[in-house]
XYZ file of C-alpha atoms in Angstrom:
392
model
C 3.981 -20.174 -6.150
C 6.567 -22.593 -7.656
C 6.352 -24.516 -4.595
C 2.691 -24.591 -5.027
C 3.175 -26.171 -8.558
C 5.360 -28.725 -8.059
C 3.006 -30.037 -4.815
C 0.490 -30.371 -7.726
C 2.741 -32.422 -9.493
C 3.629 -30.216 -12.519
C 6.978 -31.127 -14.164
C 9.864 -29.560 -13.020
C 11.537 -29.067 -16.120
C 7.989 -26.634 -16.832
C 8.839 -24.598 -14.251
C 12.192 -22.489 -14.679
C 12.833 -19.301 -12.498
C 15.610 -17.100 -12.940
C 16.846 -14.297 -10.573
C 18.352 -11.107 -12.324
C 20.133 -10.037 -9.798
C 21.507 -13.164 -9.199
C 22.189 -14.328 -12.889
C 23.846 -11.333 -14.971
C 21.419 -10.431 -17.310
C 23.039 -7.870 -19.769
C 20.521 -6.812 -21.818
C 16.803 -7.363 -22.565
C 18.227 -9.448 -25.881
C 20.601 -11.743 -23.515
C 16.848 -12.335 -21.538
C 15.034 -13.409 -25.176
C 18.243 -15.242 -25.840
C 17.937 -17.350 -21.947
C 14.259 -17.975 -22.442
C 14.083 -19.113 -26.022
C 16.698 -21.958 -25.106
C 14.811 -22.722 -22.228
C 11.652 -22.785 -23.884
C 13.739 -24.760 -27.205
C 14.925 -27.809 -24.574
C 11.946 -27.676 -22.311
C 8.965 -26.450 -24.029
C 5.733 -28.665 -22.806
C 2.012 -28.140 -23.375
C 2.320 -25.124 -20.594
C 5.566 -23.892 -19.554
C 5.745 -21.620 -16.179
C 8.683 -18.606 -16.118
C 9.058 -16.842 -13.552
C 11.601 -13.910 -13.305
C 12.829 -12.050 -10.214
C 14.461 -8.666 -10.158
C 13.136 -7.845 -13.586
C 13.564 -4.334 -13.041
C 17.106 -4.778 -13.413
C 17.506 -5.282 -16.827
C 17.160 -2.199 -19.054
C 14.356 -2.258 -21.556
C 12.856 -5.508 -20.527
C 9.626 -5.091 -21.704
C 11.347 -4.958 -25.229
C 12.491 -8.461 -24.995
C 9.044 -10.301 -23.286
C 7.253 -8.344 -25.923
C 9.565 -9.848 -28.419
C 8.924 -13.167 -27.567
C 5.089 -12.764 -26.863
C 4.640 -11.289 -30.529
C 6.747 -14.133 -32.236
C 4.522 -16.680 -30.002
C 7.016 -18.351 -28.201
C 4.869 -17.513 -25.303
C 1.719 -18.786 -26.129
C 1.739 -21.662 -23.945
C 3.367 -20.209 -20.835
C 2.432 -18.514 -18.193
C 5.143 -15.763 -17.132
C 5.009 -13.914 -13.419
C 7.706 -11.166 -12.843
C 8.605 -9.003 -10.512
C 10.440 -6.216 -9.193
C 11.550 -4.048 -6.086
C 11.172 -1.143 -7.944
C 7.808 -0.105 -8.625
C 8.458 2.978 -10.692
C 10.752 1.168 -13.510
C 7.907 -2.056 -13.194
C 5.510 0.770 -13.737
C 6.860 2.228 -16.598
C 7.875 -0.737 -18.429
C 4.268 -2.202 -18.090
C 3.215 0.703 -20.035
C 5.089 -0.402 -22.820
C 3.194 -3.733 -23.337
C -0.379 -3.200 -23.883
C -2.435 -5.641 -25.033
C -0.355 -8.966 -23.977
C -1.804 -10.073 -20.956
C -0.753 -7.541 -19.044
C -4.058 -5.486 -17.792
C -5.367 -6.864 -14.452
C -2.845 -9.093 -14.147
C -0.590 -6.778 -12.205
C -0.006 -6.572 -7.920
C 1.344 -5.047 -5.687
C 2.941 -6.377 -2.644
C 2.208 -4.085 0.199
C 2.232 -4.055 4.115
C -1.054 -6.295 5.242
C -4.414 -4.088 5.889
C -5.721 -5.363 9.205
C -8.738 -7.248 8.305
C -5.380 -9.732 6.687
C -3.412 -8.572 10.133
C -5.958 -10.585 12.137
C -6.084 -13.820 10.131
C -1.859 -14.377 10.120
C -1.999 -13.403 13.708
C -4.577 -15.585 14.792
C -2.994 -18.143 12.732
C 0.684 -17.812 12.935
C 1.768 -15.868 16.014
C 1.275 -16.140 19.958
C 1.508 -12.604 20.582
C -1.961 -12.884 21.173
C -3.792 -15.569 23.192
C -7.617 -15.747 23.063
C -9.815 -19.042 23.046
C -11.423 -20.680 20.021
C -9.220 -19.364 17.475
C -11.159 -21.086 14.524
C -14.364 -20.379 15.784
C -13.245 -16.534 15.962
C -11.494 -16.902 12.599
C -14.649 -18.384 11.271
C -17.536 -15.420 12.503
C -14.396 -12.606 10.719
C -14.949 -14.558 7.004
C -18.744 -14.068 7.645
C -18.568 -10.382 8.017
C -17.525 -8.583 5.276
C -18.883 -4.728 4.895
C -19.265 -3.330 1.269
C -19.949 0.482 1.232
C -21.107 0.136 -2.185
C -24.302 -1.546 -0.310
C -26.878 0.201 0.805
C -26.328 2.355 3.643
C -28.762 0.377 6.177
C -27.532 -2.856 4.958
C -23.768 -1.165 6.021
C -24.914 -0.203 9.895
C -26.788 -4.134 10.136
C -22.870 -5.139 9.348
C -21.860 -3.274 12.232
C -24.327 -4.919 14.584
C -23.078 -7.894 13.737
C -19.094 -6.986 14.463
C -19.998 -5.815 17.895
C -19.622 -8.997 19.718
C -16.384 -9.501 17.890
C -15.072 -5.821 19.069
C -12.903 -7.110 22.556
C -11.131 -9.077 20.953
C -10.766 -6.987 17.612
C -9.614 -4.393 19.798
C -7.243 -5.758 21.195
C -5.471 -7.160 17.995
C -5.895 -3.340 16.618
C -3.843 -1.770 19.869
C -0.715 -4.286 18.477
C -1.686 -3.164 14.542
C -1.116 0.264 15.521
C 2.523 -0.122 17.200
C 3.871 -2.890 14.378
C 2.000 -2.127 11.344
C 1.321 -4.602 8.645
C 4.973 -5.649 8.598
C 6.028 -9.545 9.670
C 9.373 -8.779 10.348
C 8.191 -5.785 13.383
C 5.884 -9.066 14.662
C 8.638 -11.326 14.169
C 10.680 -8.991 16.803
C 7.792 -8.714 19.153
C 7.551 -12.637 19.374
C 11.467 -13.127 19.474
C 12.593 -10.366 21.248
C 9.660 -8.543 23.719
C 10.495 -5.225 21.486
C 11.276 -4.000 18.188
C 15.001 -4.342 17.311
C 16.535 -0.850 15.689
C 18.613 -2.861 13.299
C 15.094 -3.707 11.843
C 14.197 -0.321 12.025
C 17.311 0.780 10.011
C 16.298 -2.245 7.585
C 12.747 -0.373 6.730
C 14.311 3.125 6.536
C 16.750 1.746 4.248
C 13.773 -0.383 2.173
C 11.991 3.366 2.022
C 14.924 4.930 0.629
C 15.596 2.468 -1.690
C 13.737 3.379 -4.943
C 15.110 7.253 -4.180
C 18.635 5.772 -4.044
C 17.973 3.971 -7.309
C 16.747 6.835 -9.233
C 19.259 9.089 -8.345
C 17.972 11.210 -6.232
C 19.351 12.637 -2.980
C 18.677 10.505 0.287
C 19.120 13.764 3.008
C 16.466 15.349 0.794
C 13.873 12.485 1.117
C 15.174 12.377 4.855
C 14.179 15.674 5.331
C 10.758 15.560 3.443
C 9.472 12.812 5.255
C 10.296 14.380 8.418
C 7.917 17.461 7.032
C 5.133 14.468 6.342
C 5.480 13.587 10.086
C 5.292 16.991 11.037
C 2.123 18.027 8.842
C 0.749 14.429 9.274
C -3.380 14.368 7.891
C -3.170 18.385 7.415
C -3.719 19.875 4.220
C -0.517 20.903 3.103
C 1.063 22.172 -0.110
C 4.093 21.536 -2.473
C 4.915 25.161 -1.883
C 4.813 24.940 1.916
C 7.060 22.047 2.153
C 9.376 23.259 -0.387
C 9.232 26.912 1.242
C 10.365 25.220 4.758
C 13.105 23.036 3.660
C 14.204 26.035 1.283
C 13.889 23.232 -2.052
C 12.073 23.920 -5.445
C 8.262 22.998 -5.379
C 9.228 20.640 -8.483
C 11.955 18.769 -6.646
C 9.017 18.358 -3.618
C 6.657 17.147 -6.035
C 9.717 14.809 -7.654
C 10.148 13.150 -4.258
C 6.792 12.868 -3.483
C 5.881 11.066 -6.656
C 8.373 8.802 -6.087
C 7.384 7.622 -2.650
C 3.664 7.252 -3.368
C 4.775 5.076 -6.838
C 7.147 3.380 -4.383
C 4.007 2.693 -2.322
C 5.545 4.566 1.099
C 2.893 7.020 1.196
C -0.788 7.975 -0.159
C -1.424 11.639 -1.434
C -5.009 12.727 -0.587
C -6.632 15.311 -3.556
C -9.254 17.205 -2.535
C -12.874 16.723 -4.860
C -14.127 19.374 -6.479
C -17.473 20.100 -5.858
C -18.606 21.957 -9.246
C -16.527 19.363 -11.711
C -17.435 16.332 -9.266
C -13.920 15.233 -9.837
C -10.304 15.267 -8.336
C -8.959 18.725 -7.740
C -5.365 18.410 -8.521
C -4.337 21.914 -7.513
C -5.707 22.537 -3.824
C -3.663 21.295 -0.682
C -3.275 17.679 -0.044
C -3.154 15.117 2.705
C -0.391 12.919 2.910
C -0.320 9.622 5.086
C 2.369 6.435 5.334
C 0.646 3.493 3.591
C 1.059 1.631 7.093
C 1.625 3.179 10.582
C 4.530 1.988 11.345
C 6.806 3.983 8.346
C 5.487 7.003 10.297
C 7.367 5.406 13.761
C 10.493 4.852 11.560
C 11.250 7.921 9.763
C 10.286 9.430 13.528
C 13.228 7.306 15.062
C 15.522 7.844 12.195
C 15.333 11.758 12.242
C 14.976 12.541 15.930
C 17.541 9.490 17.078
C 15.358 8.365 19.553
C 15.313 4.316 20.468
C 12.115 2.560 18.133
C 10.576 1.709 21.142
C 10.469 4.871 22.833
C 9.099 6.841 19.640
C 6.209 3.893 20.081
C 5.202 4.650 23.663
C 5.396 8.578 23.305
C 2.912 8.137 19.801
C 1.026 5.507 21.319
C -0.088 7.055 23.934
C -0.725 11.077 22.505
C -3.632 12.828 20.842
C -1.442 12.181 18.177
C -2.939 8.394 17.432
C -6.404 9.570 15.632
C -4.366 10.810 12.965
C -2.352 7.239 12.774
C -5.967 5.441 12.250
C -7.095 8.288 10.100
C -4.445 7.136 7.695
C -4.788 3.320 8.642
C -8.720 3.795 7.217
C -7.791 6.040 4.014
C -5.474 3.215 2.968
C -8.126 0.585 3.833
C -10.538 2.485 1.489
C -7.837 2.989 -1.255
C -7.531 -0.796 -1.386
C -10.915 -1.700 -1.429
C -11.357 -1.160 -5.752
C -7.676 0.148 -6.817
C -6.518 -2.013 -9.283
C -3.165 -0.562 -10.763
C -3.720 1.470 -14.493
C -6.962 -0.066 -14.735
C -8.502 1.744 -11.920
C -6.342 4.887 -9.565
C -7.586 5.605 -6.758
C -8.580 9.213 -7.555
C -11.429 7.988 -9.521
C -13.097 7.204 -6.218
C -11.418 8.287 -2.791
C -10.941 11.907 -2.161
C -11.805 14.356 0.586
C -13.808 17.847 1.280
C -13.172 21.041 2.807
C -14.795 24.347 3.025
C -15.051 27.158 5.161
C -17.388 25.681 7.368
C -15.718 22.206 8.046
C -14.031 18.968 6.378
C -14.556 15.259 5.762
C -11.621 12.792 6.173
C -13.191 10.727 3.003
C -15.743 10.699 0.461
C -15.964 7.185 -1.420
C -17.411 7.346 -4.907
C -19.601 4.441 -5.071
C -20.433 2.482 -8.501
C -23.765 4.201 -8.890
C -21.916 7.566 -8.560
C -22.918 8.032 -5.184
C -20.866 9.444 -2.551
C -20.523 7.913 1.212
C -18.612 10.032 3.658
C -16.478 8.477 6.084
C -15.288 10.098 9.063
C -12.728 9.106 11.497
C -12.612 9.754 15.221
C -10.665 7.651 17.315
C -11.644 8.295 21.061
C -13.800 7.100 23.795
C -16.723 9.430 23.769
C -16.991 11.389 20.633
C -19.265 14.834 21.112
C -21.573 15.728 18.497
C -19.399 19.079 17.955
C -16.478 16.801 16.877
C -18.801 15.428 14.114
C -20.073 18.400 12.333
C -19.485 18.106 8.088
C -20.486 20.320 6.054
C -23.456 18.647 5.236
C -24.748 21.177 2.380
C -21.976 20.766 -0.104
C -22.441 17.145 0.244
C -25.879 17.205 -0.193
C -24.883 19.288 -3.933
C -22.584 15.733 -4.896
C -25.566 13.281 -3.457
């Protein structure tokens, strides 16, 4: 971004970026004190601040707010950010009103629709002719599933000539994820290094390490996410195997999905037309490849054989069950303004279950079902069609 500025000629001395964990910033009143001097020496017509590692100084919402109320900031333009979701989170809360709503992101692993473009683009994993051209017919096909439902299966048609080759890219998506550094090994190396591996463990631990919390028991709970991967499960049931309180579970658990490491699934109910809080959840890795790590890390086995022996089992639907649930999460979350469980849930009776109903703007519902294998039979694609019928 500053980069981006300064090609477009904006003064350097408008642009000033500061690093907390690089600069020691004691309090959120040392922060006012940095960037009212800045803003004293170099204050222009528009001023651009940008400040890493926020999350590192206590309170710091306290101090921006300070300076946004006394007007200091009125013409600037201030981006910050954080490797700690949780604290961002929390602190963001704090400052309603200033600027803040909608103007948050998160930085996540790529979905694969984004996978294909820095592929096609920036790697040679891949080699297929007419790149552009290819590149080109993908930003002409976009598929909205608030459309109508005829418009949705014309999209389809249209993909269908594109499928070889998407396929192809999606067989590597499922092994490395949306990760660069996992492609970055492919390219250099033939095969996935396990000091990256370690790397990624360590980034998934990180926020659980930073609030204090123990790292064998997050070790051991994401081994029982593995193990009960796209199942209905409970707080009780996990807690009940590992012999650990429900509320520590739920603790850990919160923390991760915050942390953006994993999505809990609610189940809708039916009668309230709304998020059921209380019943069994689904729990998936917001990208495949976490599920490959915290697999190598707990069983000791090399990166690359963990990738064959998933790769290749009955086990992958349930990888690209949770690859599409994260695609649909995406596709209108927008973080306080709009959670996810306003729109994405799924259903379950006695009589069957549906990976994913999407609440649509006219309060319709679309269910989405995932099967990953060559010849589907009807029997596999069975919903309970009745219940559904009661939300349409």
């Amino acid at each position: 971004m500053i980069l981006s500025l300064l090609e477009k000629n904006v003064n350097p001395r408008n642009v000033f970026y500061i690093s907390c964990d690089q600069v020691p910033v004691l309090s959120y009143k040392h922060l006012m004190h940095i960037i009212r001097n800045y803003l004293e020496t170099y204050g222009g017509d528009l001023n651009y601040i940008f400040i890493d590692e926020i999350t590192r100084v206590k309170r710091w919402s306290y101090g921006l707010k300070g300076l946004y109320d006394s007007g200091l900031l009125d013409n600037c333009i201030v981006v910050v950010t954080g490797s700690l979701p949780i604290r961002l989170g929390r602190e963001v809360e704090l400052m309603p009103g200033r600027g803040v709503e909608e103007n948050i992101y998160m930085l996540k692993p790529v979905g694969f629709r984004e996978y294909v473009y820095a592929l096609l683009k920036f790697s040679n994993i891949i080699d297929i002719e007419n790149r552009d051209n290819f590149l080109r017919k993908m930003d002409s096909l976009k598929v909205c599933l608030e459309n109508e439902l005829s418009s949705i299966l014309n999209a389809f048609k249209d993909i269908l000539p594109l499928y070889p080759i998407l396929q192809k890219i999606f067989n590597i998506y499922l092994k490395t994820g949306g990760l660069p550094e996992i492609v970055n090994d492919l390219e250099k190396y033939n095969k996935i290094r396990m000091a990256t591996v370690e790397s990624i463990f360590n980034l998934i631990l990180n926020d659980i390490a930073k609030m204090d919390r123990n790292p064998d028991v997050a070790k051991m709970i994401l081994d029982q996410i593995c193990i009960k991967y796209a199942s209905p499960i409970s707080m009780y049931s996990i807690a009940s195997e590992l012999d650990l309180n429900p509320h520590t579970v739920k603790d850990y658990l919160e923390i991760f999905e915050k942390s953006h490491i994993i999505n809990i699934h609610y189940q809708i109910d039916v009668r309230r037309n709304s998020v059921n809080f209380k019943k069994n959840k689904k729990i998936y890795f917001t990208d495949p490849f976490f599920y490959y790590v915290v697999k190598s890390i707990v069983s000791g086995m090399d990166i690359n054989e963990v990738l064959i022996e998933y790769s290749s089992s009955e086990f992958l639907p349930k990888i690209v069950e949770g690859i599409v649930i994260e695609h649909l999460r995406r596709t209108k979350e927008k973080p306080i303004v709009r959670e996810y469980t306003t729109y994405l849930y799924y259903y379950m009776d006695g009589r069957g279950e549906v990976d994913a109903l999407y609440r649509r703007e006219d309060k319709h519902y679309i269910g989405v079902e995932v099967k990953y294998r060559r010849n589907p039979s009807k029997r596999f694609l069975k919903t309970p069609r009745t219940a559904i019928r009661m939300m349409l």
